[in-house]
């Protein structure tokens, strides 16, 4: 290439570069003329494209300024509002300590001190366990207690371990049975027979059916049978077996096992009563007699009384 040709090429290249530079300056000057400053709430945050394309008033990635990103804390939503990051809790969560650094730290669906909302504490009620479930206070009675009136204001007011009207559960009333005292112990109905009565058939449906003060077969207690003895009438009186001798008989030896062993109508040694001995006649061959409980005098067998001689003489 000749010297003249090389110079021409160089001159052309220089003009192209200069033209490009002028075009760039013109464009930049034109942009500055169109957007000398961005309107309030907008900025040019992409740096490669001219214009105020970013709304820093509501862009969570450029909130209030380019690159200032809103980051949601635990259990929270975030948004940009008027150039400031705003937060709101997800359903079932709340910021009860007012510190957004730890986010929505409170589970209002389960926290008994903030049940459904911050500061909404589940009330303590007598004999009950309080809990928060799905944002509502719920109560369950402690063992042995129940809420039989349906009101949680007075809690679990009923002691089902002792209440005879609610024994073991609400409305489970202990039945009243004959001649018995009813009580509820550890949630079970128990019965105690009144004095002088017993449940000898082991059936509480008919209560304490046996009068142990009078029943000969259960005198003083179940199965205590009053034994019958000879020549006596047996009875149960006040829970004790008693024997009464029949007329004309007596228990002179004090032993009831042989009953009323003495015939007081005929026995000359117990005539009319124990120990009442009939006197023996003073005359020969005379003997004492007892008839219908009355003492008399007579003659021994084989003799007869001679009223003239006033003694017993042979009867032949």
PDB file of C-alpha atoms in Angstrom:
ATOM      1  CA  UNK A   1       0.000   0.000   0.000  1.00  0.00           C
ATOM      2  CA  UNK A   2       1.250   3.469  -0.823  1.00  0.00           C
ATOM      3  CA  UNK A   3       1.880   6.091   1.771  1.00  0.00           C
ATOM      4  CA  UNK A   4      -1.030   8.089   0.471  1.00  0.00           C
ATOM      5  CA  UNK A   5      -3.467   5.189   0.769  1.00  0.00           C
ATOM      6  CA  UNK A   6      -2.423   4.402   4.339  1.00  0.00           C
ATOM      7  CA  UNK A   7      -2.991   7.963   5.373  1.00  0.00           C
ATOM      8  CA  UNK A   8      -6.457   7.911   3.864  1.00  0.00           C
ATOM      9  CA  UNK A   9      -7.419   4.794   5.834  1.00  0.00           C
ATOM     10  CA  UNK A  10      -6.174   6.288   9.080  1.00  0.00           C
ATOM     11  CA  UNK A  11      -8.055   9.482   8.461  1.00  0.00           C
ATOM     12  CA  UNK A  12     -11.270   7.504   7.826  1.00  0.00           C
ATOM     13  CA  UNK A  13     -10.915   5.472  10.986  1.00  0.00           C
ATOM     14  CA  UNK A  14     -10.352   8.587  13.029  1.00  0.00           C
ATOM     15  CA  UNK A  15     -13.527  10.137  11.637  1.00  0.00           C
ATOM     16  CA  UNK A  16     -15.555   6.984  12.493  1.00  0.00           C
ATOM     17  CA  UNK A  17     -14.348   6.969  16.083  1.00  0.00           C
ATOM     18  CA  UNK A  18     -15.047  10.653  16.462  1.00  0.00           C
ATOM     19  CA  UNK A  19     -18.532  10.252  15.029  1.00  0.00           C
ATOM     20  CA  UNK A  20     -19.274   7.437  17.449  1.00  0.00           C
ATOM     21  CA  UNK A  21     -18.077   9.517  20.360  1.00  0.00           C
ATOM     22  CA  UNK A  22     -20.236  12.452  19.296  1.00  0.00           C
ATOM     23  CA  UNK A  23     -23.240  10.141  18.947  1.00  0.00           C
ATOM     24  CA  UNK A  24     -22.705   8.801  22.449  1.00  0.00           C
ATOM     25  CA  UNK A  25     -22.376  12.275  23.878  1.00  0.00           C
ATOM     26  CA  UNK A  26     -25.482  13.378  22.052  1.00  0.00           C
ATOM     27  CA  UNK A  27     -27.463  10.421  23.400  1.00  0.00           C
ATOM     28  CA  UNK A  28     -26.310  10.998  26.957  1.00  0.00           C
ATOM     29  CA  UNK A  29     -27.046  14.652  26.694  1.00  0.00           C
ATOM     30  CA  UNK A  30     -30.432  13.911  25.264  1.00  0.00           C
ATOM     31  CA  UNK A  31     -31.256  11.519  28.199  1.00  0.00           C
ATOM     32  CA  UNK A  32     -30.172  14.044  30.767  1.00  0.00           C
ATOM     33  CA  UNK A  33     -32.316  16.550  29.035  1.00  0.00           C
ATOM     34  CA  UNK A  34     -35.328  14.198  29.193  1.00  0.00           C
ATOM     35  CA  UNK A  35     -34.750  12.766  32.750  1.00  0.00           C
ATOM     36  CA  UNK A  36     -32.528  15.252  34.514  1.00  0.00           C
ATOM     37  CA  UNK A  37     -33.777  13.757  37.892  1.00  0.00           C
ATOM     38  CA  UNK A  38     -36.194  10.877  38.643  1.00  0.00           C
ATOM     39  CA  UNK A  39     -39.599  11.790  40.007  1.00  0.00           C
ATOM     40  CA  UNK A  40     -40.302  11.101  43.681  1.00  0.00           C
ATOM     41  CA  UNK A  41     -40.640   7.380  44.389  1.00  0.00           C
ATOM     42  CA  UNK A  42     -38.644   6.264  41.342  1.00  0.00           C
ATOM     43  CA  UNK A  43     -34.978   5.550  40.593  1.00  0.00           C
ATOM     44  CA  UNK A  44     -32.797   4.129  37.847  1.00  0.00           C
ATOM     45  CA  UNK A  45     -31.733   0.943  39.613  1.00  0.00           C
ATOM     46  CA  UNK A  46     -30.792  -1.311  36.669  1.00  0.00           C
ATOM     47  CA  UNK A  47     -27.763   0.868  35.659  1.00  0.00           C
ATOM     48  CA  UNK A  48     -27.643  -0.511  32.117  1.00  0.00           C
ATOM     49  CA  UNK A  49     -30.821   1.024  30.795  1.00  0.00           C
ATOM     50  CA  UNK A  50     -31.561   4.745  30.971  1.00  0.00           C
ATOM     51  CA  UNK A  51     -34.761   5.834  32.653  1.00  0.00           C
ATOM     52  CA  UNK A  52     -36.421   5.734  36.098  1.00  0.00           C
ATOM     53  CA  UNK A  53     -37.776   2.227  35.770  1.00  0.00           C
ATOM     54  CA  UNK A  54     -37.841   1.267  39.489  1.00  0.00           C
ATOM     55  CA  UNK A  55     -40.639   2.311  41.838  1.00  0.00           C
ATOM     56  CA  UNK A  56     -38.794   2.359  45.150  1.00  0.00           C
ATOM     57  CA  UNK A  57     -42.070   3.073  46.935  1.00  0.00           C
ATOM     58  CA  UNK A  58     -43.389  -0.464  46.533  1.00  0.00           C
ATOM     59  CA  UNK A  59     -40.597  -2.651  45.126  1.00  0.00           C
ATOM     60  CA  UNK A  60     -39.624  -5.145  47.896  1.00  0.00           C
ATOM     61  CA  UNK A  61     -36.221  -5.610  46.238  1.00  0.00           C
ATOM     62  CA  UNK A  62     -35.533  -1.864  46.087  1.00  0.00           C
ATOM     63  CA  UNK A  63     -37.552  -0.456  48.952  1.00  0.00           C
ATOM     64  CA  UNK A  64     -36.748   3.202  49.547  1.00  0.00           C
ATOM     65  CA  UNK A  65     -33.503   2.891  47.608  1.00  0.00           C
ATOM     66  CA  UNK A  66     -31.845   0.741  45.010  1.00  0.00           C
ATOM     67  CA  UNK A  67     -30.788  -2.650  46.351  1.00  0.00           C
ATOM     68  CA  UNK A  68     -32.537  -2.257  49.692  1.00  0.00           C
ATOM     69  CA  UNK A  69     -34.367  -5.592  49.853  1.00  0.00           C
ATOM     70  CA  UNK A  70     -37.206  -6.400  52.267  1.00  0.00           C
ATOM     71  CA  UNK A  71     -36.520  -9.777  53.939  1.00  0.00           C
ATOM     72  CA  UNK A  72     -39.435 -11.543  55.631  1.00  0.00           C
ATOM     73  CA  UNK A  73     -38.682 -12.697  59.214  1.00  0.00           C
ATOM     74  CA  UNK A  74     -39.990 -15.973  60.669  1.00  0.00           C
ATOM     75  CA  UNK A  75     -43.673 -16.749  59.999  1.00  0.00           C
ATOM     76  CA  UNK A  76     -44.236 -13.338  58.344  1.00  0.00           C
ATOM     77  CA  UNK A  77     -45.074 -11.794  54.990  1.00  0.00           C
ATOM     78  CA  UNK A  78     -43.246  -8.645  53.783  1.00  0.00           C
ATOM     79  CA  UNK A  79     -44.033  -5.815  51.379  1.00  0.00           C
ATOM     80  CA  UNK A  80     -42.697  -2.382  50.521  1.00  0.00           C
ATOM     81  CA  UNK A  81     -45.027   0.433  51.494  1.00  0.00           C
ATOM     82  CA  UNK A  82     -44.073   4.059  50.741  1.00  0.00           C
ATOM     83  CA  UNK A  83     -40.420   3.122  50.641  1.00  0.00           C
ATOM     84  CA  UNK A  84     -40.431   1.238  53.935  1.00  0.00           C
ATOM     85  CA  UNK A  85     -40.504  -2.493  54.582  1.00  0.00           C
ATOM     86  CA  UNK A  86     -43.749  -3.548  56.219  1.00  0.00           C
ATOM     87  CA  UNK A  87     -44.428  -6.954  57.800  1.00  0.00           C
ATOM     88  CA  UNK A  88     -47.551  -8.936  58.524  1.00  0.00           C
ATOM     89  CA  UNK A  89     -47.850 -12.255  60.315  1.00  0.00           C
ATOM     90  CA  UNK A  90     -48.978 -15.446  58.674  1.00  0.00           C
ATOM     91  CA  UNK A  91     -52.300 -16.896  59.884  1.00  0.00           C
ATOM     92  CA  UNK A  92     -51.961 -18.444  63.340  1.00  0.00           C
ATOM     93  CA  UNK A  93     -48.855 -16.455  64.254  1.00  0.00           C
ATOM     94  CA  UNK A  94     -48.308 -13.069  65.912  1.00  0.00           C
ATOM     95  CA  UNK A  95     -45.536 -10.646  66.877  1.00  0.00           C
ATOM     96  CA  UNK A  96     -46.446 -10.379  70.549  1.00  0.00           C
ATOM     97  CA  UNK A  97     -43.085  -9.031  71.718  1.00  0.00           C
ATOM     98  CA  UNK A  98     -43.225  -6.289  69.036  1.00  0.00           C
ATOM     99  CA  UNK A  99     -39.750  -7.229  67.834  1.00  0.00           C
ATOM    100  CA  UNK A 100     -39.621  -7.959  64.115  1.00  0.00           C
ATOM    101  CA  UNK A 101     -36.096  -9.335  64.418  1.00  0.00           C
ATOM    102  CA  UNK A 102     -37.489 -12.643  65.635  1.00  0.00           C
ATOM    103  CA  UNK A 103     -40.532 -12.328  63.414  1.00  0.00           C
ATOM    104  CA  UNK A 104     -43.932 -13.650  64.389  1.00  0.00           C
ATOM    105  CA  UNK A 105     -42.631 -15.709  67.279  1.00  0.00           C
ATOM    106  CA  UNK A 106     -45.963 -16.553  68.903  1.00  0.00           C
ATOM    107  CA  UNK A 107     -48.145 -19.479  67.810  1.00  0.00           C
ATOM    108  CA  UNK A 108     -51.584 -18.071  68.655  1.00  0.00           C
ATOM    109  CA  UNK A 109     -53.139 -21.399  67.744  1.00  0.00           C
ATOM    110  CA  UNK A 110     -51.456 -23.149  70.691  1.00  0.00           C
ATOM    111  CA  UNK A 111     -50.075 -20.572  73.128  1.00  0.00           C
ATOM    112  CA  UNK A 112     -52.351 -20.512  76.202  1.00  0.00           C
ATOM    113  CA  UNK A 113     -51.040 -17.032  77.109  1.00  0.00           C
ATOM    114  CA  UNK A 114     -51.792 -15.636  73.653  1.00  0.00           C
ATOM    115  CA  UNK A 115     -54.659 -17.782  72.433  1.00  0.00           C
ATOM    116  CA  UNK A 116     -56.134 -16.403  69.218  1.00  0.00           C
ATOM    117  CA  UNK A 117     -54.400 -13.056  69.738  1.00  0.00           C
ATOM    118  CA  UNK A 118     -51.601 -11.451  71.736  1.00  0.00           C
ATOM    119  CA  UNK A 119     -52.394 -11.147  75.443  1.00  0.00           C
ATOM    120  CA  UNK A 120     -55.521 -13.259  75.193  1.00  0.00           C
ATOM    121  CA  UNK A 121     -54.735 -15.645  78.049  1.00  0.00           C
ATOM    122  CA  UNK A 122     -56.722 -18.800  78.725  1.00  0.00           C
ATOM    123  CA  UNK A 123     -58.240 -18.451  82.166  1.00  0.00           C
ATOM    124  CA  UNK A 124     -57.243 -20.793  84.974  1.00  0.00           C
ATOM    125  CA  UNK A 125     -60.291 -22.649  86.272  1.00  0.00           C
ATOM    126  CA  UNK A 126     -60.545 -24.955  89.305  1.00  0.00           C
ATOM    127  CA  UNK A 127     -59.506 -28.591  88.890  1.00  0.00           C
ATOM    128  CA  UNK A 128     -58.977 -28.224  85.124  1.00  0.00           C
ATOM    129  CA  UNK A 129     -56.116 -28.238  82.626  1.00  0.00           C
ATOM    130  CA  UNK A 130     -56.165 -25.261  80.229  1.00  0.00           C
ATOM    131  CA  UNK A 131     -54.916 -25.458  76.657  1.00  0.00           C
ATOM    132  CA  UNK A 132     -55.148 -23.485  73.440  1.00  0.00           C
ATOM    133  CA  UNK A 133     -56.270 -25.339  70.332  1.00  0.00           C
ATOM    134  CA  UNK A 134     -56.729 -23.620  66.974  1.00  0.00           C
ATOM    135  CA  UNK A 135     -56.763 -20.266  68.725  1.00  0.00           C
ATOM    136  CA  UNK A 136     -59.496 -21.184  71.186  1.00  0.00           C
ATOM    137  CA  UNK A 137     -59.204 -21.902  74.886  1.00  0.00           C
ATOM    138  CA  UNK A 138     -60.194 -25.418  75.786  1.00  0.00           C
ATOM    139  CA  UNK A 139     -60.353 -27.134  79.161  1.00  0.00           C
ATOM    140  CA  UNK A 140     -60.162 -30.709  80.343  1.00  0.00           C
ATOM    141  CA  UNK A 141     -60.903 -31.830  83.869  1.00  0.00           C
ATOM    142  CA  UNK A 142     -58.266 -33.342  86.090  1.00  0.00           C
ATOM    143  CA  UNK A 143     -58.758 -37.010  87.076  1.00  0.00           C
ATOM    144  CA  UNK A 144     -61.571 -37.418  89.591  1.00  0.00           C
ATOM    145  CA  UNK A 145     -63.273 -34.123  88.683  1.00  0.00           C
ATOM    146  CA  UNK A 146     -65.931 -33.155  86.138  1.00  0.00           C
ATOM    147  CA  UNK A 147     -67.792 -30.124  84.807  1.00  0.00           C
ATOM    148  CA  UNK A 148     -71.291 -31.430  85.466  1.00  0.00           C
ATOM    149  CA  UNK A 149     -73.086 -28.066  85.370  1.00  0.00           C
ATOM    150  CA  UNK A 150     -71.612 -27.258  81.936  1.00  0.00           C
ATOM    151  CA  UNK A 151     -70.150 -23.935  83.082  1.00  0.00           C
ATOM    152  CA  UNK A 152     -66.401 -23.376  82.880  1.00  0.00           C
ATOM    153  CA  UNK A 153     -66.688 -20.293  85.092  1.00  0.00           C
ATOM    154  CA  UNK A 154     -66.545 -22.519  88.173  1.00  0.00           C
ATOM    155  CA  UNK A 155     -64.347 -25.106  86.461  1.00  0.00           C
ATOM    156  CA  UNK A 156     -64.617 -28.801  87.201  1.00  0.00           C
ATOM    157  CA  UNK A 157     -66.766 -28.318  90.257  1.00  0.00           C
ATOM    158  CA  UNK A 158     -67.820 -31.918  90.805  1.00  0.00           C
ATOM    159  CA  UNK A 159     -65.723 -34.452  92.716  1.00  0.00           C
ATOM    160  CA  UNK A 160     -66.753 -37.631  90.892  1.00  0.00           C
ATOM    161  CA  UNK A 161     -64.744 -39.649  93.378  1.00  0.00           C
ATOM    162  CA  UNK A 162     -67.088 -38.743  96.254  1.00  0.00           C
ATOM    163  CA  UNK A 163     -70.315 -37.219  94.898  1.00  0.00           C
ATOM    164  CA  UNK A 164     -73.152 -39.773  95.216  1.00  0.00           C
ATOM    165  CA  UNK A 165     -75.129 -37.890  92.545  1.00  0.00           C
ATOM    166  CA  UNK A 166     -72.228 -37.993  90.076  1.00  0.00           C
ATOM    167  CA  UNK A 167     -70.242 -41.039  91.121  1.00  0.00           C
ATOM    168  CA  UNK A 168     -67.548 -41.821  88.557  1.00  0.00           C
ATOM    169  CA  UNK A 169     -69.192 -39.568  85.951  1.00  0.00           C
ATOM    170  CA  UNK A 170     -71.755 -36.773  85.636  1.00  0.00           C
ATOM    171  CA  UNK A 171     -75.309 -37.949  86.285  1.00  0.00           C
ATOM    172  CA  UNK A 172     -74.220 -41.368  87.513  1.00  0.00           C
ATOM    173  CA  UNK A 173     -76.218 -41.402  90.732  1.00  0.00           C
ATOM    174  CA  UNK A 174     -75.757 -44.031  93.407  1.00  0.00           C
ATOM    175  CA  UNK A 175     -79.020 -45.894  93.932  1.00  0.00           C
ATOM    176  CA  UNK A 176     -80.787 -45.647  97.271  1.00  0.00           C
ATOM    177  CA  UNK A 177     -81.197 -49.142  98.698  1.00  0.00           C
ATOM    178  CA  UNK A 178     -83.232 -50.408 101.642  1.00  0.00           C
ATOM    179  CA  UNK A 179     -81.776 -50.068 105.142  1.00  0.00           C
ATOM    180  CA  UNK A 180     -78.368 -48.907 103.855  1.00  0.00           C
ATOM    181  CA  UNK A 181     -76.197 -45.809 103.898  1.00  0.00           C
ATOM    182  CA  UNK A 182     -74.905 -44.868 100.435  1.00  0.00           C
ATOM    183  CA  UNK A 183     -71.529 -43.315  99.670  1.00  0.00           C
ATOM    184  CA  UNK A 184     -69.265 -42.752  96.667  1.00  0.00           C
ATOM    185  CA  UNK A 185     -65.645 -43.809  97.107  1.00  0.00           C
ATOM    186  CA  UNK A 186     -63.061 -43.465  94.320  1.00  0.00           C
ATOM    187  CA  UNK A 187     -65.865 -43.129  91.789  1.00  0.00           C
ATOM    188  CA  UNK A 188     -67.714 -46.267  92.869  1.00  0.00           C
ATOM    189  CA  UNK A 189     -70.970 -46.584  94.767  1.00  0.00           C
ATOM    190  CA  UNK A 190     -70.569 -48.295  98.115  1.00  0.00           C
ATOM    191  CA  UNK A 191     -73.236 -49.285 100.605  1.00  0.00           C
ATOM    192  CA  UNK A 192     -73.104 -49.850 104.341  1.00  0.00           C
ATOM    193  CA  UNK A 193     -75.949 -51.549 106.145  1.00  0.00           C
ATOM    194  CA  UNK A 194     -77.625 -49.693 108.956  1.00  0.00           C
ATOM    195  CA  UNK A 195     -77.321 -51.182 112.466  1.00  0.00           C
ATOM    196  CA  UNK A 196     -79.439 -54.322 112.834  1.00  0.00           C
ATOM    197  CA  UNK A 197     -79.579 -55.016 109.100  1.00  0.00           C
ATOM    198  CA  UNK A 198     -77.395 -57.014 106.694  1.00  0.00           C
ATOM    199  CA  UNK A 199     -77.093 -57.894 103.015  1.00  0.00           C
ATOM    200  CA  UNK A 200     -77.070 -61.661 103.486  1.00  0.00           C
ATOM    201  CA  UNK A 201     -78.011 -62.545  99.905  1.00  0.00           C
ATOM    202  CA  UNK A 202     -75.172 -60.340  98.548  1.00  0.00           C
ATOM    203  CA  UNK A 203     -77.652 -58.590  96.278  1.00  0.00           C
ATOM    204  CA  UNK A 204     -77.572 -54.803  96.669  1.00  0.00           C
ATOM    205  CA  UNK A 205     -80.624 -54.445  94.446  1.00  0.00           C
ATOM    206  CA  UNK A 206     -82.799 -55.333  97.443  1.00  0.00           C
ATOM    207  CA  UNK A 207     -80.465 -53.611  99.883  1.00  0.00           C
ATOM    208  CA  UNK A 208     -79.903 -54.847 103.413  1.00  0.00           C
ATOM    209  CA  UNK A 209     -82.843 -57.205 103.379  1.00  0.00           C
ATOM    210  CA  UNK A 210     -82.093 -59.151 106.553  1.00  0.00           C
ATOM    211  CA  UNK A 211     -83.138 -57.994 110.033  1.00  0.00           C
ATOM    212  CA  UNK A 212     -80.263 -59.446 112.058  1.00  0.00           C
ATOM    213  CA  UNK A 213     -82.000 -58.328 115.227  1.00  0.00           C
ATOM    214  CA  UNK A 214     -84.866 -60.794 114.709  1.00  0.00           C
ATOM    215  CA  UNK A 215     -83.965 -63.330 112.026  1.00  0.00           C
ATOM    216  CA  UNK A 216     -83.391 -66.798 113.567  1.00  0.00           C
ATOM    217  CA  UNK A 217     -81.165 -67.817 110.650  1.00  0.00           C
ATOM    218  CA  UNK A 218     -79.102 -64.627 110.696  1.00  0.00           C
ATOM    219  CA  UNK A 219     -79.140 -63.543 114.321  1.00  0.00           C
ATOM    220  CA  UNK A 220     -76.542 -60.847 114.924  1.00  0.00           C
ATOM    221  CA  UNK A 221     -74.987 -61.512 111.528  1.00  0.00           C
ATOM    222  CA  UNK A 222     -75.407 -63.404 108.281  1.00  0.00           C
ATOM    223  CA  UNK A 223     -75.466 -67.175 108.764  1.00  0.00           C
ATOM    224  CA  UNK A 224     -75.656 -67.081 112.554  1.00  0.00           C
ATOM    225  CA  UNK A 225     -78.456 -69.595 113.132  1.00  0.00           C
ATOM    226  CA  UNK A 226     -80.240 -69.873 116.469  1.00  0.00           C
ATOM    227  CA  UNK A 227     -80.297 -73.566 117.421  1.00  0.00           C
ATOM    228  CA  UNK A 228     -83.536 -75.174 118.578  1.00  0.00           C
ATOM    229  CA  UNK A 229     -83.306 -76.888 121.972  1.00  0.00           C
ATOM    230  CA  UNK A 230     -85.689 -79.376 123.703  1.00  0.00           C
ATOM    231  CA  UNK A 231     -88.829 -78.029 125.328  1.00  0.00           C
ATOM    232  CA  UNK A 232     -87.959 -74.418 124.515  1.00  0.00           C
ATOM    233  CA  UNK A 233     -89.103 -71.675 122.199  1.00  0.00           C
ATOM    234  CA  UNK A 234     -86.142 -70.077 120.385  1.00  0.00           C
ATOM    235  CA  UNK A 235     -86.101 -66.432 119.282  1.00  0.00           C
ATOM    236  CA  UNK A 236     -83.663 -63.757 118.076  1.00  0.00           C
ATOM    237  CA  UNK A 237     -83.836 -60.610 120.128  1.00  0.00           C
ATOM    238  CA  UNK A 238     -81.542 -57.666 119.463  1.00  0.00           C
ATOM    239  CA  UNK A 239     -79.177 -59.872 117.512  1.00  0.00           C
ATOM    240  CA  UNK A 240     -78.843 -62.479 120.265  1.00  0.00           C
ATOM    241  CA  UNK A 241     -80.323 -65.950 120.313  1.00  0.00           C
ATOM    242  CA  UNK A 242     -82.674 -66.434 123.239  1.00  0.00           C
ATOM    243  CA  UNK A 243     -84.502 -69.498 124.499  1.00  0.00           C
ATOM    244  CA  UNK A 244     -87.660 -69.547 126.575  1.00  0.00           C
ATOM    245  CA  UNK A 245     -88.773 -72.735 128.268  1.00  0.00           C
ATOM    246  CA  UNK A 246     -92.203 -74.011 127.431  1.00  0.00           C
ATOM    247  CA  UNK A 247     -94.760 -74.119 130.259  1.00  0.00           C
ATOM    248  CA  UNK A 248     -93.956 -76.875 132.770  1.00  0.00           C
ATOM    249  CA  UNK A 249     -90.288 -77.086 131.811  1.00  0.00           C
ATOM    250  CA  UNK A 250     -87.132 -75.361 133.062  1.00  0.00           C
ATOM    251  CA  UNK A 251     -83.398 -75.135 132.353  1.00  0.00           C
ATOM    252  CA  UNK A 252     -82.222 -75.900 135.833  1.00  0.00           C
ATOM    253  CA  UNK A 253     -78.637 -76.856 134.989  1.00  0.00           C
ATOM    254  CA  UNK A 254     -78.058 -73.596 133.066  1.00  0.00           C
ATOM    255  CA  UNK A 255     -76.944 -75.496 129.990  1.00  0.00           C
ATOM    256  CA  UNK A 256     -78.953 -74.637 126.871  1.00  0.00           C
ATOM    257  CA  UNK A 257     -77.386 -77.442 124.873  1.00  0.00           C
ATOM    258  CA  UNK A 258     -79.776 -79.913 126.573  1.00  0.00           C
ATOM    259  CA  UNK A 259     -82.592 -77.398 126.554  1.00  0.00           C
ATOM    260  CA  UNK A 260     -85.232 -77.201 129.275  1.00  0.00           C
ATOM    261  CA  UNK A 261     -84.388 -80.544 130.794  1.00  0.00           C
ATOM    262  CA  UNK A 262     -86.579 -80.407 133.933  1.00  0.00           C
ATOM    263  CA  UNK A 263     -90.300 -81.170 134.020  1.00  0.00           C
ATOM    264  CA  UNK A 264     -91.324 -78.765 136.792  1.00  0.00           C
ATOM    265  CA  UNK A 265     -94.815 -80.182 136.717  1.00  0.00           C
ATOM    266  CA  UNK A 266     -93.658 -83.588 138.026  1.00  0.00           C
ATOM    267  CA  UNK A 267     -90.097 -83.302 139.351  1.00  0.00           C
ATOM    268  CA  UNK A 268     -90.203 -83.388 143.178  1.00  0.00           C
ATOM    269  CA  UNK A 269     -86.760 -81.752 143.243  1.00  0.00           C
ATOM    270  CA  UNK A 270     -87.876 -78.909 140.976  1.00  0.00           C
ATOM    271  CA  UNK A 271     -91.588 -78.740 141.562  1.00  0.00           C
ATOM    272  CA  UNK A 272     -93.008 -75.593 140.057  1.00  0.00           C
ATOM    273  CA  UNK A 273     -89.500 -74.238 139.528  1.00  0.00           C
ATOM    274  CA  UNK A 274     -85.829 -75.044 139.708  1.00  0.00           C
ATOM    275  CA  UNK A 275     -84.652 -76.094 143.192  1.00  0.00           C
ATOM    276  CA  UNK A 276     -88.140 -76.304 144.670  1.00  0.00           C
ATOM    277  CA  UNK A 277     -87.865 -79.644 146.441  1.00  0.00           C
ATOM    278  CA  UNK A 278     -90.991 -81.253 147.813  1.00  0.00           C
ATOM    279  CA  UNK A 279     -90.641 -82.418 151.485  1.00  0.00           C
ATOM    280  CA  UNK A 280     -90.728 -86.165 152.274  1.00  0.00           C
ATOM    281  CA  UNK A 281     -93.567 -87.260 154.646  1.00  0.00           C
ATOM    282  CA  UNK A 282     -92.573 -88.126 158.207  1.00  0.00           C
ATOM    283  CA  UNK A 283     -94.551 -91.360 158.259  1.00  0.00           C
ATOM    284  CA  UNK A 284     -93.203 -94.715 157.245  1.00  0.00           C
ATOM    285  CA  UNK A 285     -93.060 -95.569 153.544  1.00  0.00           C
ATOM    286  CA  UNK A 286     -94.282 -92.103 152.671  1.00  0.00           C
ATOM    287  CA  UNK A 287     -92.863 -90.166 149.710  1.00  0.00           C
ATOM    288  CA  UNK A 288     -93.068 -86.694 148.239  1.00  0.00           C
ATOM    289  CA  UNK A 289     -95.063 -86.090 145.052  1.00  0.00           C
ATOM    290  CA  UNK A 290     -95.258 -83.273 142.468  1.00  0.00           C
ATOM    291  CA  UNK A 291     -98.305 -82.779 140.299  1.00  0.00           C
ATOM    292  CA  UNK A 292     -98.797 -79.831 137.982  1.00  0.00           C
ATOM    293  CA  UNK A 293     -96.029 -78.058 139.819  1.00  0.00           C
ATOM    294  CA  UNK A 294     -97.595 -78.553 143.237  1.00  0.00           C
ATOM    295  CA  UNK A 295     -95.957 -80.590 146.001  1.00  0.00           C
ATOM    296  CA  UNK A 296     -97.914 -83.387 147.683  1.00  0.00           C
ATOM    297  CA  UNK A 297     -97.409 -86.504 149.803  1.00  0.00           C
ATOM    298  CA  UNK A 298     -98.119 -90.133 149.018  1.00  0.00           C
ATOM    299  CA  UNK A 299     -97.101 -93.704 149.676  1.00  0.00           C
ATOM    300  CA  UNK A 300     -94.458 -95.766 148.008  1.00  0.00           C
ATOM    301  CA  UNK A 301     -95.439 -98.315 145.412  1.00  0.00           C
ATOM    302  CA  UNK A 302     -97.172-101.347 146.929  1.00  0.00           C
ATOM    303  CA  UNK A 303     -98.486 -99.356 149.853  1.00  0.00           C
ATOM    304  CA  UNK A 304    -101.427 -97.186 150.550  1.00  0.00           C
ATOM    305  CA  UNK A 305    -102.201 -94.524 153.061  1.00  0.00           C
ATOM    306  CA  UNK A 306    -104.174 -95.530 156.118  1.00  0.00           C
ATOM    307  CA  UNK A 307    -106.011 -92.451 157.244  1.00  0.00           C
ATOM    308  CA  UNK A 308    -106.760 -93.990 160.618  1.00  0.00           C
ATOM    309  CA  UNK A 309    -103.190 -94.964 161.341  1.00  0.00           C
ATOM    310  CA  UNK A 310    -101.888 -91.902 159.497  1.00  0.00           C
ATOM    311  CA  UNK A 311     -99.264 -93.940 157.700  1.00  0.00           C
ATOM    312  CA  UNK A 312     -98.668 -96.138 154.690  1.00  0.00           C
ATOM    313  CA  UNK A 313     -99.628 -99.752 154.979  1.00  0.00           C
ATOM    314  CA  UNK A 314     -99.333-102.643 152.523  1.00  0.00           C
ATOM    315  CA  UNK A 315    -101.965-102.452 149.850  1.00  0.00           C
ATOM    316  CA  UNK A 316    -102.727-106.234 149.837  1.00  0.00           C
TER     317      UNK A 316
END
